CSV table of C-alpha atoms and ligand atoms in Angstrom, one decimal:
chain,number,residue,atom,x,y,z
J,1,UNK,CA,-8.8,-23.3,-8.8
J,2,UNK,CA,-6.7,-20.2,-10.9
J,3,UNK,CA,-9.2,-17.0,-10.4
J,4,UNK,CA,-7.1,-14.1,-9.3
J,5,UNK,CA,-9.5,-11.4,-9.4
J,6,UNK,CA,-7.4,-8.4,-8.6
J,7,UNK,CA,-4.4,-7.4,-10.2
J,8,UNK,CA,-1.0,-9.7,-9.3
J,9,UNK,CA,0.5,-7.9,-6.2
J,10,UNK,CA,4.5,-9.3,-6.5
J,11,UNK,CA,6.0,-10.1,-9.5
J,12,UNK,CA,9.1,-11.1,-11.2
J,13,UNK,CA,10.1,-10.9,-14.3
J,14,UNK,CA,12.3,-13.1,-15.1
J,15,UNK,CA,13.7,-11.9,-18.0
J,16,UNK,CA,14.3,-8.2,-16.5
J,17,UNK,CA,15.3,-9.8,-13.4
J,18,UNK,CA,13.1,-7.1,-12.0
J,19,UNK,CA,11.0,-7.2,-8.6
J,20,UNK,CA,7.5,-5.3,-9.3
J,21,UNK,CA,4.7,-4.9,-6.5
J,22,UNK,CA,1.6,-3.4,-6.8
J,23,UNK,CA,1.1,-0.2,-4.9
J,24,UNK,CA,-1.1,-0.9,-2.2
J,25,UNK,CA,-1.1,2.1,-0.8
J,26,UNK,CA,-2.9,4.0,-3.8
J,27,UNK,CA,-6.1,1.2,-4.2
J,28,UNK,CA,-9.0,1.0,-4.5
J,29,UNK,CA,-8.4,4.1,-7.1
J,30,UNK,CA,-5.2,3.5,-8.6
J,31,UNK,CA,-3.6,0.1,-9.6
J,32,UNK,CA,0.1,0.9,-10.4
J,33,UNK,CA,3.1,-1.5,-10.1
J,34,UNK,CA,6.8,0.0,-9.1
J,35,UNK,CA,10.0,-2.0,-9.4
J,36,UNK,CA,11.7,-2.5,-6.1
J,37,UNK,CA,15.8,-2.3,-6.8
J,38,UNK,CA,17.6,-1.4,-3.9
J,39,UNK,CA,17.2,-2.4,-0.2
J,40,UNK,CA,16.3,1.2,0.7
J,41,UNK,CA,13.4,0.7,-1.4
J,42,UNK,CA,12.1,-2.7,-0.8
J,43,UNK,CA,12.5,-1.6,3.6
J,44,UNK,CA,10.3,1.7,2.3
J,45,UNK,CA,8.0,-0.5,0.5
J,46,UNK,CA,7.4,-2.8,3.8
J,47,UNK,CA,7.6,-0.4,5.7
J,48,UNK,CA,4.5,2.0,4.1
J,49,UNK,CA,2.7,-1.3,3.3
J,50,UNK,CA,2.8,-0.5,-0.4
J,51,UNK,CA,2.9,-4.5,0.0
J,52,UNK,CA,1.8,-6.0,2.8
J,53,UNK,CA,-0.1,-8.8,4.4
J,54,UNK,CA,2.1,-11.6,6.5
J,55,UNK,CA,2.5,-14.0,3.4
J,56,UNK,CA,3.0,-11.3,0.6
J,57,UNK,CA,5.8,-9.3,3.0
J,58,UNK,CA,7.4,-12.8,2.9
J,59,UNK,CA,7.3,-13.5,-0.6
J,60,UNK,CA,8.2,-9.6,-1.4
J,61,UNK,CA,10.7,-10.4,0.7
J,62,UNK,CA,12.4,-13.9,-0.9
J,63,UNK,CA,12.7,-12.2,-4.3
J,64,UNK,CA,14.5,-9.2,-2.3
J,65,UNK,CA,16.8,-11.1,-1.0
J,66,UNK,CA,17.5,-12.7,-4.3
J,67,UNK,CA,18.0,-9.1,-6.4
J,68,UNK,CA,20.1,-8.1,-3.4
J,69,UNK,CA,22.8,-11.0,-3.8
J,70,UNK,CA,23.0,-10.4,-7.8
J,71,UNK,CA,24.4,-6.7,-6.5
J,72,UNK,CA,26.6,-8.2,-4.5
J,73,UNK,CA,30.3,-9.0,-5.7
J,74,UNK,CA,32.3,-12.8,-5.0
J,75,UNK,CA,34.0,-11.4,-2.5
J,76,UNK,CA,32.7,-11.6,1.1
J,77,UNK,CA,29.8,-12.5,-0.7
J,78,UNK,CA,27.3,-13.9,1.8
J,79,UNK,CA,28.6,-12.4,5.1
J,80,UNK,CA,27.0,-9.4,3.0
J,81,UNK,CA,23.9,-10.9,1.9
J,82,UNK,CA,23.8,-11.9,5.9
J,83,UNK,CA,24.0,-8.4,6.8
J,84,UNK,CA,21.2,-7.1,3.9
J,85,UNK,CA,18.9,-9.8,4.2
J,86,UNK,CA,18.8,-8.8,8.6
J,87,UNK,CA,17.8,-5.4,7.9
J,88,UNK,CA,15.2,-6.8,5.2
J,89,UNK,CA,14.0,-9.1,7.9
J,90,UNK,CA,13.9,-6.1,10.7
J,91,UNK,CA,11.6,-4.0,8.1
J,92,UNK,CA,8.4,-4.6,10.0
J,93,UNK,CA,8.3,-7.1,13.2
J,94,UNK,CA,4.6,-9.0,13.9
J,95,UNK,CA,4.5,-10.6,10.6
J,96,UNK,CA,7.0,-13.8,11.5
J,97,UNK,CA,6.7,-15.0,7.6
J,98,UNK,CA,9.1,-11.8,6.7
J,99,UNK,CA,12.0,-13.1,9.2
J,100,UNK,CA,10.9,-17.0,7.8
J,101,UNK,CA,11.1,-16.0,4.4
J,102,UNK,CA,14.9,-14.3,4.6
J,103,UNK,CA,15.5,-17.4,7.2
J,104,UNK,CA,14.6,-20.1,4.1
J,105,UNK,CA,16.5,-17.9,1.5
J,106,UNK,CA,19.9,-17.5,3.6
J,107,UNK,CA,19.5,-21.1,4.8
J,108,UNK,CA,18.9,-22.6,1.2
J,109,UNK,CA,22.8,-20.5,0.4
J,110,UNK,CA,24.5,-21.3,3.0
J,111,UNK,CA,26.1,-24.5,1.7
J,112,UNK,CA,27.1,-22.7,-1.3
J,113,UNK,CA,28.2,-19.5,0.3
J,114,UNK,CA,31.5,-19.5,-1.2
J,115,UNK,CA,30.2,-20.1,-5.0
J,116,UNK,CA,28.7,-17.4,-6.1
J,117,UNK,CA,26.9,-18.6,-9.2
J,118,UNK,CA,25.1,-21.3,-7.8
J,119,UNK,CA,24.4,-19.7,-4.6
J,120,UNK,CA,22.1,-17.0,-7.0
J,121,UNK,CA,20.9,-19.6,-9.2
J,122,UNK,CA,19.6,-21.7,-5.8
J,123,UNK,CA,18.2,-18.6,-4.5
J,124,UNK,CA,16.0,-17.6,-7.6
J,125,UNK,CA,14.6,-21.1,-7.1
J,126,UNK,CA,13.9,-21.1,-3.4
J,127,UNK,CA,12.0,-17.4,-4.0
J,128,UNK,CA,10.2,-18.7,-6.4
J,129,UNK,CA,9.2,-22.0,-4.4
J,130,UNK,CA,8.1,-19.6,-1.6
J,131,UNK,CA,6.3,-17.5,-4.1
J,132,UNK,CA,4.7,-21.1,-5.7
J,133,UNK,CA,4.5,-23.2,-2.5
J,134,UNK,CA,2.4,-19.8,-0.9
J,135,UNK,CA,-0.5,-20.2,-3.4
J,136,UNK,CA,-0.9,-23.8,-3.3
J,137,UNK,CA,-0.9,-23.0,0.9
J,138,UNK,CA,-3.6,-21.0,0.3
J,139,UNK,CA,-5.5,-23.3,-2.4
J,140,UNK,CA,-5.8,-25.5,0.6
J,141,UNK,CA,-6.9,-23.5,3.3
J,142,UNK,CA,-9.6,-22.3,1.4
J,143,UNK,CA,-10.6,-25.4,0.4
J,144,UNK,CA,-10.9,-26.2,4.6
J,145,UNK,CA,-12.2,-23.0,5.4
J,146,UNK,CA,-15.1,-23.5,2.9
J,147,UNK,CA,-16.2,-27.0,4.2
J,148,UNK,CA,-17.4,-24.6,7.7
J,149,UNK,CA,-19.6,-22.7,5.9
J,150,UNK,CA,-23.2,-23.2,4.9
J,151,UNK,CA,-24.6,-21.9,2.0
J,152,UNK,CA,-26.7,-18.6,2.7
J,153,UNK,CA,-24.0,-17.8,5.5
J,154,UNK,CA,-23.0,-14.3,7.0
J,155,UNK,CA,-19.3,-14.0,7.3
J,156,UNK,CA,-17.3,-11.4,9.5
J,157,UNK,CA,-14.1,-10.4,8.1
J,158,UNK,CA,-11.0,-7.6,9.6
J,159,UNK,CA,-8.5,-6.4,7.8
J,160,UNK,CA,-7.1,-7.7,4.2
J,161,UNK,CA,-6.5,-11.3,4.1
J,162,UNK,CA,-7.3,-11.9,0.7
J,163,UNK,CA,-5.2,-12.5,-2.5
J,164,UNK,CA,-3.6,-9.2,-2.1
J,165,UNK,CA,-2.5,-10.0,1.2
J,166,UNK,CA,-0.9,-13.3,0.2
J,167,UNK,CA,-0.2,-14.8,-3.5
J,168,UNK,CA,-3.6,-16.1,-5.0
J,169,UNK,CA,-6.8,-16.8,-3.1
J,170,UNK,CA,-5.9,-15.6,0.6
J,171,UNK,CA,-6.3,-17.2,4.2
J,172,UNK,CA,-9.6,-15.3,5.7
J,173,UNK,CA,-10.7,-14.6,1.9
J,174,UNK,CA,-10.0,-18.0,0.3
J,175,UNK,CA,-13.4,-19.4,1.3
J,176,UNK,CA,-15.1,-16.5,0.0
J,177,UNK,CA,-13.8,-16.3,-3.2
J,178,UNK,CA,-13.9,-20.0,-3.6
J,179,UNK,CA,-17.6,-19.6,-2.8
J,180,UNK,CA,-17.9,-17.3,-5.1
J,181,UNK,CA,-16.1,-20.0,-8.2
J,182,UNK,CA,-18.3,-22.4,-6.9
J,183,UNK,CA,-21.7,-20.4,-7.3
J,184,UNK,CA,-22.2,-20.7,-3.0
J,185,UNK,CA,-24.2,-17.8,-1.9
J,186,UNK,CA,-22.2,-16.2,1.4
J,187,UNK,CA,-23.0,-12.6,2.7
J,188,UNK,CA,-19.7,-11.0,3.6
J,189,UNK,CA,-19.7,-8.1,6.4
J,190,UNK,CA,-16.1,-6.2,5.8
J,191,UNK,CA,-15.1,-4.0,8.7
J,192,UNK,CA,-13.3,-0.7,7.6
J,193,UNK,CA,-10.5,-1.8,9.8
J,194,UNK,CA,-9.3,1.8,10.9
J,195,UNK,CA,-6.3,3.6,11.0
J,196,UNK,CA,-5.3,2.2,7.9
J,197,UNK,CA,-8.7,1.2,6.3
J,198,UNK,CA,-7.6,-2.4,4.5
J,199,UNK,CA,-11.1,-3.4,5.0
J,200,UNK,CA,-12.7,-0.7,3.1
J,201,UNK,CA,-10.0,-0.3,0.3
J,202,UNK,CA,-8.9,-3.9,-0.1
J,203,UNK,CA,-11.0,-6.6,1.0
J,204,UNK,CA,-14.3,-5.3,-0.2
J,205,UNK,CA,-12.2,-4.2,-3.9
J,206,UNK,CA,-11.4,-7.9,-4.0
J,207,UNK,CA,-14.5,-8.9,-2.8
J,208,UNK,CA,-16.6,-6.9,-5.4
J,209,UNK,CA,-14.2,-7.9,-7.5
J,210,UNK,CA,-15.2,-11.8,-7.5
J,211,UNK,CA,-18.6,-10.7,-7.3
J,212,UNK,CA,-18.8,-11.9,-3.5
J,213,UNK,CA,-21.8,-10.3,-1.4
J,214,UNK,CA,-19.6,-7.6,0.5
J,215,UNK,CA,-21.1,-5.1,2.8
J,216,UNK,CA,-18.7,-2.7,4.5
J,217,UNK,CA,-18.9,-1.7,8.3
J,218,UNK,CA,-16.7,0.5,10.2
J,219,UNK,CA,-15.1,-1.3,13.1
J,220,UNK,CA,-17.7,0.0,15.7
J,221,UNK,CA,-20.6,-1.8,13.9
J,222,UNK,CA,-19.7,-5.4,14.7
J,223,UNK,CA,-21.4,-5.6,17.4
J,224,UNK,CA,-24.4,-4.5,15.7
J,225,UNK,CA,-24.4,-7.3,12.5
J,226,UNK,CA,-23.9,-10.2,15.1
J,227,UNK,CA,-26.7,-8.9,17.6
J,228,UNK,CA,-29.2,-8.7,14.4
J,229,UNK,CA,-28.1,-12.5,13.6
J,230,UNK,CA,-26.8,-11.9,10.5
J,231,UNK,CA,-23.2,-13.0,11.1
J,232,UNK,CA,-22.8,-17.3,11.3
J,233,UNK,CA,-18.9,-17.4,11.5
J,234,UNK,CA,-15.4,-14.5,11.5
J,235,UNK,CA,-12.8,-15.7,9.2
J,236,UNK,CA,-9.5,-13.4,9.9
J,237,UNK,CA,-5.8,-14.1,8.9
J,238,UNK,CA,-3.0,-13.4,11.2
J,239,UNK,CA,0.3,-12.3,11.5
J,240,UNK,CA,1.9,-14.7,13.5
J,241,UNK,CA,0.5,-17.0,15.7
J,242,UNK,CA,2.3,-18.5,19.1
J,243,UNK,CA,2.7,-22.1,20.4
J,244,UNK,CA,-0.4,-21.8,22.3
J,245,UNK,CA,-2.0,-20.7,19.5
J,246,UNK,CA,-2.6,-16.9,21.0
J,247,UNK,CA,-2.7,-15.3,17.4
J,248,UNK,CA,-1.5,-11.6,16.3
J,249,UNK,CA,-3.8,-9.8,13.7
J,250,UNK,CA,-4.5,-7.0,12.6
J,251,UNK,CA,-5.5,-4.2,15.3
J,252,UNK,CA,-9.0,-4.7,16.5
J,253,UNK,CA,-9.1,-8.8,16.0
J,254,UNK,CA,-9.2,-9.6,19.5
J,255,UNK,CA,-12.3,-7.1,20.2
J,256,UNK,CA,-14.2,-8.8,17.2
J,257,UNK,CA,-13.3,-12.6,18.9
J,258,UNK,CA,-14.5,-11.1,22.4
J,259,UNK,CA,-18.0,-9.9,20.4
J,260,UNK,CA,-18.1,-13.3,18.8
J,261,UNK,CA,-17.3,-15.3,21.7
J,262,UNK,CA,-20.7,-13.1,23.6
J,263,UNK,CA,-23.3,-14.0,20.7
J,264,UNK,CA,-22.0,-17.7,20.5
J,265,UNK,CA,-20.5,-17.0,17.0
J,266,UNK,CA,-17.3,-19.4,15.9
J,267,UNK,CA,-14.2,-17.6,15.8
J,268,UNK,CA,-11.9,-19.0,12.9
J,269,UNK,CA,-8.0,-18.1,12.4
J,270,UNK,CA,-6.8,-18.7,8.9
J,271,UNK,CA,-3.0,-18.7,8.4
J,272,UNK,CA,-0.5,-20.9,6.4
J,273,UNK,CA,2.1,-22.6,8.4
J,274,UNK,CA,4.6,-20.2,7.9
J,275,UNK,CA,3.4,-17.9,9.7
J,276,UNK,CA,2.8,-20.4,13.5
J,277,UNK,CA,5.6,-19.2,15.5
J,278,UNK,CA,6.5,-22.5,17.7
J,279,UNK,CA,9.5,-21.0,19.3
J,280,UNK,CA,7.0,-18.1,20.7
J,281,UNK,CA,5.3,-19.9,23.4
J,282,UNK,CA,2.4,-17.5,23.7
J,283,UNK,CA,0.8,-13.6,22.9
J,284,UNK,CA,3.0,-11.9,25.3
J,285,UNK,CA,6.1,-12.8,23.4
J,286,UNK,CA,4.9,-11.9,20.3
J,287,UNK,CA,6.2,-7.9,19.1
J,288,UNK,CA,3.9,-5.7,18.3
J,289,UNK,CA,5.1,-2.7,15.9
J,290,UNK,CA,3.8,0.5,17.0
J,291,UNK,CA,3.5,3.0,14.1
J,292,UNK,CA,3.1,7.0,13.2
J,293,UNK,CA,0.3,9.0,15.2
J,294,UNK,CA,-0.5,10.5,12.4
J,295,UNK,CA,-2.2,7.6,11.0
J,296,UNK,CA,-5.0,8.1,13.5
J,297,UNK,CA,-4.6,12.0,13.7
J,298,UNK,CA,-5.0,13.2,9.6
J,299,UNK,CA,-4.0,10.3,7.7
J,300,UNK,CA,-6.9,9.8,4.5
J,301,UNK,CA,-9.0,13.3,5.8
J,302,UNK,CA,-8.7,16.6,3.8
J,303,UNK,CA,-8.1,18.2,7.4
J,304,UNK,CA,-6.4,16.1,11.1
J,305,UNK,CA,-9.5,14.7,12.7
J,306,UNK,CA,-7.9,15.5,16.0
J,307,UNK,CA,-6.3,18.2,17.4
J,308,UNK,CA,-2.6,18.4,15.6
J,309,UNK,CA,-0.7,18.1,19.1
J,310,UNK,CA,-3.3,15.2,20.9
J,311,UNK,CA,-1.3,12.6,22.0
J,312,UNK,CA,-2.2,8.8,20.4
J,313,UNK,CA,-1.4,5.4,20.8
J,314,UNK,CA,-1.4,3.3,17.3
J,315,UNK,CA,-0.3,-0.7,17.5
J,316,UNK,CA,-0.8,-2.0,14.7
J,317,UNK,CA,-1.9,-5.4,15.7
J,318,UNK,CA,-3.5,-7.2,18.6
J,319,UNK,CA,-3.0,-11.0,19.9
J,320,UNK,CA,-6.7,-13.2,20.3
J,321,UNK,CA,-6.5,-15.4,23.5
J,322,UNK,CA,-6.1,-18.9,22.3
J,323,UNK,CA,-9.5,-19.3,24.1
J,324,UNK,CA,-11.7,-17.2,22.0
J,325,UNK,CA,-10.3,-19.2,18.9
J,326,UNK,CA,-12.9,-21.8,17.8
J,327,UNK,CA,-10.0,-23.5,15.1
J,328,UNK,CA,-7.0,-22.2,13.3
J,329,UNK,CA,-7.2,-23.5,9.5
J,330,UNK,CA,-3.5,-24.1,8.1
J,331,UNK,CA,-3.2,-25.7,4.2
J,332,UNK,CA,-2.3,-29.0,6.8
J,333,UNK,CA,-5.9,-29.1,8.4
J,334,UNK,CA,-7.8,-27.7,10.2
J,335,UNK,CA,-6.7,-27.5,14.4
J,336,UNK,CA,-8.6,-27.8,17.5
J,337,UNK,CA,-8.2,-26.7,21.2
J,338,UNK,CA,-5.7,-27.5,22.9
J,339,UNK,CA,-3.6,-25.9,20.4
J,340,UNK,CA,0.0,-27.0,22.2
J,341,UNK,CA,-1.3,-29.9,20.9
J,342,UNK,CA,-2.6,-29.8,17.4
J,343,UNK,CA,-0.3,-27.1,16.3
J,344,UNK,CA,2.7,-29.1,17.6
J,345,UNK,CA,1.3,-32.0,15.4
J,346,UNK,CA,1.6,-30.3,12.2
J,347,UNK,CA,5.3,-29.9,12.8
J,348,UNK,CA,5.9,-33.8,13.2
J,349,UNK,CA,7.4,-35.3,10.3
A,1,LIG,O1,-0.6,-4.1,8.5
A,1,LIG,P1,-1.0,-5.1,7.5
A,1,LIG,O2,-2.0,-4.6,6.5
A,1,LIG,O3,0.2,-5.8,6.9
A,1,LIG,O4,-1.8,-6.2,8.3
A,1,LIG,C1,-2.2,-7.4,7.7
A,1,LIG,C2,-3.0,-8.3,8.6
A,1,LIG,O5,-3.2,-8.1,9.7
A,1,LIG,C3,-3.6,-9.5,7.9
A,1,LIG,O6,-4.8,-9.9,8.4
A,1,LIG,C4,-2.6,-10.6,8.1
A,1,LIG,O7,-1.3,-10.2,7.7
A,1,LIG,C5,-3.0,-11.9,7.4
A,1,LIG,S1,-2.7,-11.8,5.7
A,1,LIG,C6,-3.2,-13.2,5.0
């Protein structure tokens, strides 16, 4: 398994010691890297989802942490990494693999906080781990998420969970583009994902990319697809999901489950283990960032859509009811109802 068909999202280079991400924000038509230096920038980054996705905010994330401590002089050294590495964590708050990420990377120091030298030497490592460790995660859940499929299958998908959204492969996508390497016909229904559109301008560019069967929807045409019978399983990431296994995704998940649940279609939730929260016991403790109106308003149209002044609500994700999830698919296995159970059991050593 080594296909990466898009271009790398995060990378360092380790001879420039320089962070670069690939501008998410400007695909499908542009594919340009920038070089994250600074904290302001890497927050802006997160922020404007120039990178994004739960696993690739992590790993974007790790390295960040790592450039930030080479800025930082012996003295008082890690109380101040402490203090950088909290605001990195606070950029967005749903995803819980950006706060694990900066948890592994200050954890991993701490020991050495007062030697510099090895303290940046040991975090270079542990981002890279994260970064390494994150595509062999993902190797594996595709590899589970692919033995649920048939051949000939149609496949619901929201949002971006693909390659772009993690390291190599994706969560929801790593069956697909498996498929794909493996010559196994799947039809693939992408929904536009609105207000930010990752469906339409990432998951079907990586799709088409592989050469999967991708057709793109907008959100409101679910329904539709499933009622014609042409939709056997959804495959969605998440962002974080709880002890219950109530899962956070992308906005409009939960409506998609509720559809899926009504025409007898299995629900699947694909996510490595970094991103199960066990010390959120369900949904309702799980925060969910709320972000600009203008998103909804004008955002992507030559004129607003709405009037300028119309008031809007725009969370960016919504939590499935562990009930409407048929399995959750982690690189451990794959995890059956009750969840308290089964996702409890992949934490035992
Ligand atoms: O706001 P985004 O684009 O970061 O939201 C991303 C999602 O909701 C993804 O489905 C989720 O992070 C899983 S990525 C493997």
């Amino acid at each position: 398994m080594t296909a990466s068909p898009v271009p790398v999202n995060i990378r360092f280079d380790p001879a420039e010691q320089a962070l670069y991400i690939l501008d998410q924000t400007l695909l499908p038509n542009e594919e340009r890297d920038i070089r994250l230096t600074t904290l302001e920038e890497m927050v802006e980054a997160i922020r404007s989802l120039r990178v994004r996705g739960a696993p690739a905010i992590g790993i974007c994330a790790a390295y960040g942490v790592y450039i930030l401590a080479r800025s930082l002089p012996e003295e008082d050294f890690f109380p101040r990494l402490e203090a950088l590495s909290r605001e990195l964590a606070a950029a967005r708050p749903t995803a819980v693999n950006l706060a694990w990420a900066v948890d592994q990377m200050l954890s991993a120091t701490r020991p050495l906080a007062h030697d510099r030298s090895r303290a940046l030497e040991t975090l270079y490592r542990r981002a890279v781990e994260i970064h390494q460790d994150d595509m062999d995660k993902c190797a594996a859940i595709s590899r589970y998420g692919l033995s649920l499929l048939q051949p000939g299958d149609g496949v619901l998908t929201h949002c971006n969970a693909g390659p772009l959204a993690t390291s190599r492969y994706g969560t929801a996508l790593g069956p697909l583009l498996l498929a794909a390497e493996q010559g196994i016909p799947l039809h693939v229904f992408a929904d536009e994902t609105r207000p930010l559109l990752q469906g339409a301008r990432l998951t079907s560019y990586e799709l088409q990319r592989a050469g999967v069967d991708v057709t793109l929807i907008c959100d409101n045409m679910a329904s539709l697809v499933m009622k014609n019978g042409w939709v056997q399983a959804c495959f969605v990431g998440c962002d974080r999901v709880a002890a219950n296994g109530d899962a956070a995704n992308k906005i409009g998940t939960s409506g998609v489950a509720i559809l899926a649940r009504h025409y007898g279609i299995p629900f699947y939730v694909l996510g490595p283990t970094s991103t199960i929260d066990m010390a959120c016991p369900d949904g309702e403790h799980i925060p969910i960032e709320l972000r600009a109106e203008d998103e909804i308003r004008s955002m992507w149209y030559k004129a607003p859509m709405a009037p300028g002044d119309v008031k809007c609500y725009n969370p960016a994700f919504d939590v499935t009811d562990h009930d409407l999830i048929t399995a959750i698919i982690t690189e451990k296995g794959i995890c059956r109802p009750p969840y308290t159970q089964s996702l409890a059991a992949l934490f035992d050593n």
